[in-house]
Short mmCIF file of C-alpha atoms in Angstrom, two decimals:
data_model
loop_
_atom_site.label_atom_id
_atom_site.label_comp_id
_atom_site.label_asym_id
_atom_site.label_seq_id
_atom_site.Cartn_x
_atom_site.Cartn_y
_atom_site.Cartn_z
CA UNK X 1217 42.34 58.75 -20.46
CA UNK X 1218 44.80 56.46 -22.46
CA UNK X 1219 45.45 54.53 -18.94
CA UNK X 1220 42.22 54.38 -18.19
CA UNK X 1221 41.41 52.63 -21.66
CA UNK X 1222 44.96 50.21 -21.14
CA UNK X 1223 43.14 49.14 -17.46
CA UNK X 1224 39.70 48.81 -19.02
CA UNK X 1225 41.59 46.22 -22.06
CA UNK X 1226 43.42 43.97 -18.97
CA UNK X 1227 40.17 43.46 -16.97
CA UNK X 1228 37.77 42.27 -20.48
CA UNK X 1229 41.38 40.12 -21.70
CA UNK X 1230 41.45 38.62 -17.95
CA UNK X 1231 37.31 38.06 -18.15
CA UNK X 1232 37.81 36.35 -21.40
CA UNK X 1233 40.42 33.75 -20.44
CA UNK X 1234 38.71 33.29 -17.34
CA UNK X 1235 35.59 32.31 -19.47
CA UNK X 1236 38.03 30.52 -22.19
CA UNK X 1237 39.44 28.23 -19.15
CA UNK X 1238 36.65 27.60 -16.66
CA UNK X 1239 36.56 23.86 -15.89
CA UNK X 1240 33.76 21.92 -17.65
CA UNK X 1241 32.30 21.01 -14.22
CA UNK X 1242 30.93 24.96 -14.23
CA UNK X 1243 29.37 24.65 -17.77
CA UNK X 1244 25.60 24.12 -17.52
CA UNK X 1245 24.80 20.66 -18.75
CA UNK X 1246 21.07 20.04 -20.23
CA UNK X 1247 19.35 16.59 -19.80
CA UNK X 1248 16.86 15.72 -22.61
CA UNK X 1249 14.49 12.36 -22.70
CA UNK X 1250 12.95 11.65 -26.06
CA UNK X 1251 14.07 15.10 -27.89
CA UNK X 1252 12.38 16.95 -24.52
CA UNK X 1253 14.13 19.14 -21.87
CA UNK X 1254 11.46 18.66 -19.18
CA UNK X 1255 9.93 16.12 -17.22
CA UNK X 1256 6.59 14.91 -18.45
CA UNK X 1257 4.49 11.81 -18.89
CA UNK X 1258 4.78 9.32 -21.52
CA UNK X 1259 1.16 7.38 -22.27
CA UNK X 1260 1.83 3.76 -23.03
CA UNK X 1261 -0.61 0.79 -23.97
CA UNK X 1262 -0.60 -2.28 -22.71
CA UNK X 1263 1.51 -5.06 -23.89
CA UNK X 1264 3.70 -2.58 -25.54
CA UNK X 1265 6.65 -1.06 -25.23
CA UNK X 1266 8.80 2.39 -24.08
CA UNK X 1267 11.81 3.19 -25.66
CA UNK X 1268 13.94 6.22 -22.86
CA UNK X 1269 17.03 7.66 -24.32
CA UNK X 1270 18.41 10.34 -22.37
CA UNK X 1271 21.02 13.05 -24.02
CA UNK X 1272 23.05 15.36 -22.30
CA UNK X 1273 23.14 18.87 -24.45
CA UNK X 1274 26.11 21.85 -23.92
CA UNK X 1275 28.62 19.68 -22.87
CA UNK X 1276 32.32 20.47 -23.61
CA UNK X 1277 33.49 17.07 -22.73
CA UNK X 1278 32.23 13.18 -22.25
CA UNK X 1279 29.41 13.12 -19.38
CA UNK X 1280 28.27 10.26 -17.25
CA UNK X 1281 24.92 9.31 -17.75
CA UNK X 1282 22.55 7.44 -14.26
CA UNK X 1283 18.80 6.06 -14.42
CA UNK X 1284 16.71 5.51 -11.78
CA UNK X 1285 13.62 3.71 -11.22
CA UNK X 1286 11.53 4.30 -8.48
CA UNK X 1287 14.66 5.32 -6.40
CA UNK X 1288 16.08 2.51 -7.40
CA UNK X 1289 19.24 2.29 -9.91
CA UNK X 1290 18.84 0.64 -13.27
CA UNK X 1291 21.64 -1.31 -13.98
CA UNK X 1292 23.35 0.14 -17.44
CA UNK X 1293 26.64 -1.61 -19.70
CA UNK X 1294 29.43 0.83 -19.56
CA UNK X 1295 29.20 1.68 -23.39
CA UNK X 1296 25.37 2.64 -22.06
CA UNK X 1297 26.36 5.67 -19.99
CA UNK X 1298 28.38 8.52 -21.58
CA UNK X 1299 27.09 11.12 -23.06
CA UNK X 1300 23.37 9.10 -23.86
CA UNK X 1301 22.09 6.29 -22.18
CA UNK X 1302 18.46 4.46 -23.28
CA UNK X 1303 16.48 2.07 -20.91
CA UNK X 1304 13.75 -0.23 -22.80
CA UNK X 1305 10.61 -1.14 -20.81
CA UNK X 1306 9.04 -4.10 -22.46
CA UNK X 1307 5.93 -6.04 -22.17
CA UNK X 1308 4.07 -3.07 -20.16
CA UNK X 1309 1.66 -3.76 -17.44
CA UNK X 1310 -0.70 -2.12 -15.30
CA UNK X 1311 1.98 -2.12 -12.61
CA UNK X 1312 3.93 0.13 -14.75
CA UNK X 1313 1.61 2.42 -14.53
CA UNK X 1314 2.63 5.73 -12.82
CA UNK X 1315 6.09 4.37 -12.42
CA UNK X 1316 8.71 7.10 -12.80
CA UNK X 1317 11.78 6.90 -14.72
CA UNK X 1318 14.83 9.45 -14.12
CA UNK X 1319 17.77 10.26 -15.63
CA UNK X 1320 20.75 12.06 -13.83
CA UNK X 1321 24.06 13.50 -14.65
CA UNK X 1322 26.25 11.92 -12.94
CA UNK X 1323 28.66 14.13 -11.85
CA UNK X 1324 25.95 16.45 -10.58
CA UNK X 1325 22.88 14.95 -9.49
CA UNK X 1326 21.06 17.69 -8.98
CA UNK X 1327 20.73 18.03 -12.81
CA UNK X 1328 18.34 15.28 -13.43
CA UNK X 1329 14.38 14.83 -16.20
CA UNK X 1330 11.93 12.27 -15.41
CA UNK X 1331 9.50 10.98 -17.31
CA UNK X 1332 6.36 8.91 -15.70
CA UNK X 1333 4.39 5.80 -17.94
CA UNK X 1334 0.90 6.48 -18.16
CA UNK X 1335 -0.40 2.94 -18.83
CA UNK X 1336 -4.59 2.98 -19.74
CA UNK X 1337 -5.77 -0.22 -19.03
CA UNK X 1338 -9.57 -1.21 -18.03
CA UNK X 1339 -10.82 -2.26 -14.41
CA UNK X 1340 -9.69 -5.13 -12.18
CA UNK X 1341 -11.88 -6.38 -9.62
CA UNK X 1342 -10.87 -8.61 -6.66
CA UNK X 1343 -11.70 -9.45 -2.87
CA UNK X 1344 -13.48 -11.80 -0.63
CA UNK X 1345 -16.25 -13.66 -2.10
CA UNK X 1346 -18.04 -15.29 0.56
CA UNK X 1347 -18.95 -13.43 4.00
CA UNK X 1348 -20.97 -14.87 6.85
CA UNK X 1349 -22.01 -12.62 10.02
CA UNK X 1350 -24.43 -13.01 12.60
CA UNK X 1351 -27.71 -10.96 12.48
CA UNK X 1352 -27.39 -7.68 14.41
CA UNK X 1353 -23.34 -7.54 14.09
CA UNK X 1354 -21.19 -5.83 11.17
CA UNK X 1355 -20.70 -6.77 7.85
CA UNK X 1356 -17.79 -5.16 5.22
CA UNK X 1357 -18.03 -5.64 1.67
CA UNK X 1358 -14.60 -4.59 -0.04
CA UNK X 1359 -14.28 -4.40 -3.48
CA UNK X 1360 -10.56 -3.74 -4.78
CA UNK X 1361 -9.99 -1.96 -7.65
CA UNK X 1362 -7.23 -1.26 -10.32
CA UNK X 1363 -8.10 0.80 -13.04
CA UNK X 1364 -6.97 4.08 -15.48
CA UNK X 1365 -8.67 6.25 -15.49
CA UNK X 1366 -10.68 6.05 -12.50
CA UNK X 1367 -13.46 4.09 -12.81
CA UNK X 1368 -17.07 4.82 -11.84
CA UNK X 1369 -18.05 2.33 -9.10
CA UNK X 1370 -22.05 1.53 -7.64
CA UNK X 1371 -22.85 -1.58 -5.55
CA UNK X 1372 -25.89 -3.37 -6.98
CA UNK X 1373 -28.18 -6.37 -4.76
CA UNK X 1374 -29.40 -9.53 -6.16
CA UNK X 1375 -29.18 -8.19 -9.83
CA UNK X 1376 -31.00 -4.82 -9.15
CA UNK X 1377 -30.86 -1.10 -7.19
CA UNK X 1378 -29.46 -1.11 -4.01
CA UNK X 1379 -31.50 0.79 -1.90
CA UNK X 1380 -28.93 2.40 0.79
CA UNK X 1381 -30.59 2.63 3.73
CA UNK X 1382 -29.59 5.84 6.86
CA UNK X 1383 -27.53 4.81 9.53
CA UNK X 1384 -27.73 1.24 7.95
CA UNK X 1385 -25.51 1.45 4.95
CA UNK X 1386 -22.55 3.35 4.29
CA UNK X 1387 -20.19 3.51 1.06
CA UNK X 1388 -16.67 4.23 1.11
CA UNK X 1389 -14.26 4.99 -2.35
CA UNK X 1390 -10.82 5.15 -2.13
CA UNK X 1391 -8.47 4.82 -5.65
CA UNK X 1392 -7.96 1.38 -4.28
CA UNK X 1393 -10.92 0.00 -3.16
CA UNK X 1394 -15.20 0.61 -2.90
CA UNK X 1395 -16.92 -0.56 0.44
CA UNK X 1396 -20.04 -1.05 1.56
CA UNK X 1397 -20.50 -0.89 5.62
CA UNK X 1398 -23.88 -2.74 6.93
CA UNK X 1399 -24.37 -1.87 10.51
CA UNK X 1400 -26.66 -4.40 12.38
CA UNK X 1401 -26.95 -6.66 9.63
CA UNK X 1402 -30.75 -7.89 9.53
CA UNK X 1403 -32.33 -11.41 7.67
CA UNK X 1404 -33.04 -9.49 4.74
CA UNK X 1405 -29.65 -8.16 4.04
CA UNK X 1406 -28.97 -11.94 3.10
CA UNK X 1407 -28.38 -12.14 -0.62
CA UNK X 1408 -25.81 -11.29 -3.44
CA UNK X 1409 -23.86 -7.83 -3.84
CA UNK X 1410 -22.53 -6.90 -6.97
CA UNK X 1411 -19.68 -4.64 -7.64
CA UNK X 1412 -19.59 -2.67 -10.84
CA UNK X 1413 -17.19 -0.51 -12.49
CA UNK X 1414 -17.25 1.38 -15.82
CA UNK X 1415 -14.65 3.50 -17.09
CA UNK X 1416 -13.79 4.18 -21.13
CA UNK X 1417 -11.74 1.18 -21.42
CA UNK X 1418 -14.29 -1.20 -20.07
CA UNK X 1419 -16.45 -2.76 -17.14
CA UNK X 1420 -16.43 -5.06 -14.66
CA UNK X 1421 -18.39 -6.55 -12.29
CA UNK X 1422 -17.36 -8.91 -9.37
CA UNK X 1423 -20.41 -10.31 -6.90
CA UNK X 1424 -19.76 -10.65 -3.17
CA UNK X 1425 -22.27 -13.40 -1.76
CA UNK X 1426 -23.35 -12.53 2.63
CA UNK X 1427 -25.07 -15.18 4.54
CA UNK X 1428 -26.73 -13.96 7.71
CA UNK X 1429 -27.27 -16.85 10.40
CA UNK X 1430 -28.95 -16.35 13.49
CA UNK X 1431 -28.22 -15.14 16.51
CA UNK X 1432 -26.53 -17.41 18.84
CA UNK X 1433 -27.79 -17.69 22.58
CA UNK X 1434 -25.21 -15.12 24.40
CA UNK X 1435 -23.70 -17.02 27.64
CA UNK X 1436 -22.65 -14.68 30.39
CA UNK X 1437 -18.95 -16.35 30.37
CA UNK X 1438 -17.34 -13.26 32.57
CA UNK X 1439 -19.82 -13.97 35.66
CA UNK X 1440 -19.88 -17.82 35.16
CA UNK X 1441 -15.88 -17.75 35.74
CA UNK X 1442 -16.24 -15.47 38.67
CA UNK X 1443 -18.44 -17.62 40.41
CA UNK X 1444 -16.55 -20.47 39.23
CA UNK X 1445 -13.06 -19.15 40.88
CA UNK X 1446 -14.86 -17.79 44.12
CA UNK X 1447 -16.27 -21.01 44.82
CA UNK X 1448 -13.46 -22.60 44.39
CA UNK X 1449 -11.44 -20.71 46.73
CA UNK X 1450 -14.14 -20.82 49.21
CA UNK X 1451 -13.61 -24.57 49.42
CA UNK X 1452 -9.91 -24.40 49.62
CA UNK X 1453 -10.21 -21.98 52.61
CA UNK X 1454 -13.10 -24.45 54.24
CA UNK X 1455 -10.45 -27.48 53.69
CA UNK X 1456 -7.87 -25.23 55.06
CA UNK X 1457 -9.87 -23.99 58.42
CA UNK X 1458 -10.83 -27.52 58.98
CA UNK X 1459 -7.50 -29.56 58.47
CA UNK X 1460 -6.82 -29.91 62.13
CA UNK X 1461 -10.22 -32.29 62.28
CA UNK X 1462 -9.73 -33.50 59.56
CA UNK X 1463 -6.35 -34.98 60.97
CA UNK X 1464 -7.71 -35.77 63.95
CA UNK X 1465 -9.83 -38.24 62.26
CA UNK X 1466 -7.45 -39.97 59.91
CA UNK X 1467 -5.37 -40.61 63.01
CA UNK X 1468 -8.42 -42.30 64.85
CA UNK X 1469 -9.14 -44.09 62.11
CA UNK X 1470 -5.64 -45.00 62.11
CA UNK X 1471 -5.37 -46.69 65.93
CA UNK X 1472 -7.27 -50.20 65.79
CA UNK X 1473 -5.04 -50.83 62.33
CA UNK X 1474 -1.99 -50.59 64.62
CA UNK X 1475 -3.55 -52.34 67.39
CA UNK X 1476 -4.07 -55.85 65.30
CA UNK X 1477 -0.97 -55.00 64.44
CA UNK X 1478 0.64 -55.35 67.19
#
């Protein structure tokens, strides 16, 4: 019994100075942003600006500290890297919206919090403002759009309800962009479209102005090119049959010259 109590002391006095003199790159290392120990979003307005400072928590000895933006490295001063690093975003836009910001221990960079700028910021409007087609083709009206939240987009006519006709008009929404597909345009499609958005921050409206010109007389230009080359080759192959005559006469013509000649 006593040896069996001597073997059980070695093995826990063996476990302890194993534990005692692991190497800090087996310690578990904790990334904070901001006081938090996940990854979450950070809502910013506009203008303003976002403060990151990422800690790392547990660690038995000085850590090395990376950010990332986008994939891309953020360039940090030495003294900006051990232990807790900050980045400073300044003068926030609405392209810094949904950008994603992450830090990383260095040594392991599977350890690693991100945080993601939520940036509000009312609707921007933009595209082509003059279109002209031809009555009976296609005409695409495409309205860009920025905006956060999602804005709520209709397509107006000459300062009223656009009436959207069956197999005539057809609206598409992406989070980029709100079209408006006129098959066959027709003389009274002619006339100012307006593009409005509305979301809590604001509204916008851009107008898109389509001028529909008549029908041009279609020319056949496929035949008239046909005809054009096979009566073309038709004449080289006449001049061709015929060349021997053709000589013939030159050289008659040719004799009474040589004659006074002579």
């Amino acid at each position: 019994m006593a040896q069996k109590s001597s073997g059980l002391m070695r093995m826990c006095r063996f476990l302890l100075l194993v534990i005692l003199f692991l190497p800090r790159e087996m310690t578990s290392s904790v990334l904070t942003v901001n006081g938090k120990t996940e990854s979450h979003t950070l809502t910013t307005p506009l203008g303003s600006e976002a403060s990151l400072t990422c800690a790392v928590q547990n660690h038995t000895g000085d850590e090395g500290l990376l950010w990332f933006r986008e994939g891309g490295t953020v360039d940090l001063k030495s003294e900006n890297r051990i232990n807790s690093s900050a980045v400073c975003v300044t003068s926030i836009s609405e392209d810094d919206n949904g950008v994603t910001f992450t830090c990383k221990l260095q040594r392991d960079q599977s350890v690693s919090i991100s945080v993601v700028l939520n940036v509000p910021f009312p609707p921007l409007l933009s595209g082509n403002d003059y279109q002209t087609v031809e009555e009976g083709s296609a005409a695409k009206l495409v309205c860009n759009v920025k905006s956060n939240p999602q804005a709520l987009m209709m397509w107006y006519k000459n300062s009223g309800n656009l009436t959207l006709e069956k197999n005539h008009h057809q609206v598409q929404q992406t989070s980029e962009s709100f079209q408006l597909s006129i098959t066959k345009v027709k003389k009274s499609d002619n006339g100012t479209y307006s593009c409005f958005a509305y979301s809590p921050r604001g509204t916008k409206t851009k107008d898109f102005h389509l001028f529909v010109k008549d029908r041009g007389s279609t020319v056949p230009i496929e035949p008239i090119i046909a005809a054009t080359v096979v009566v073309f080759l038709t004449l080289c192959f006449g001049l061709i049959a015929r060349r021997k005559r053709i000589m013939k006469c030159c050289i008659k013509g040719e004799d009474p010259q040589r004659e006074t000649a002579l």
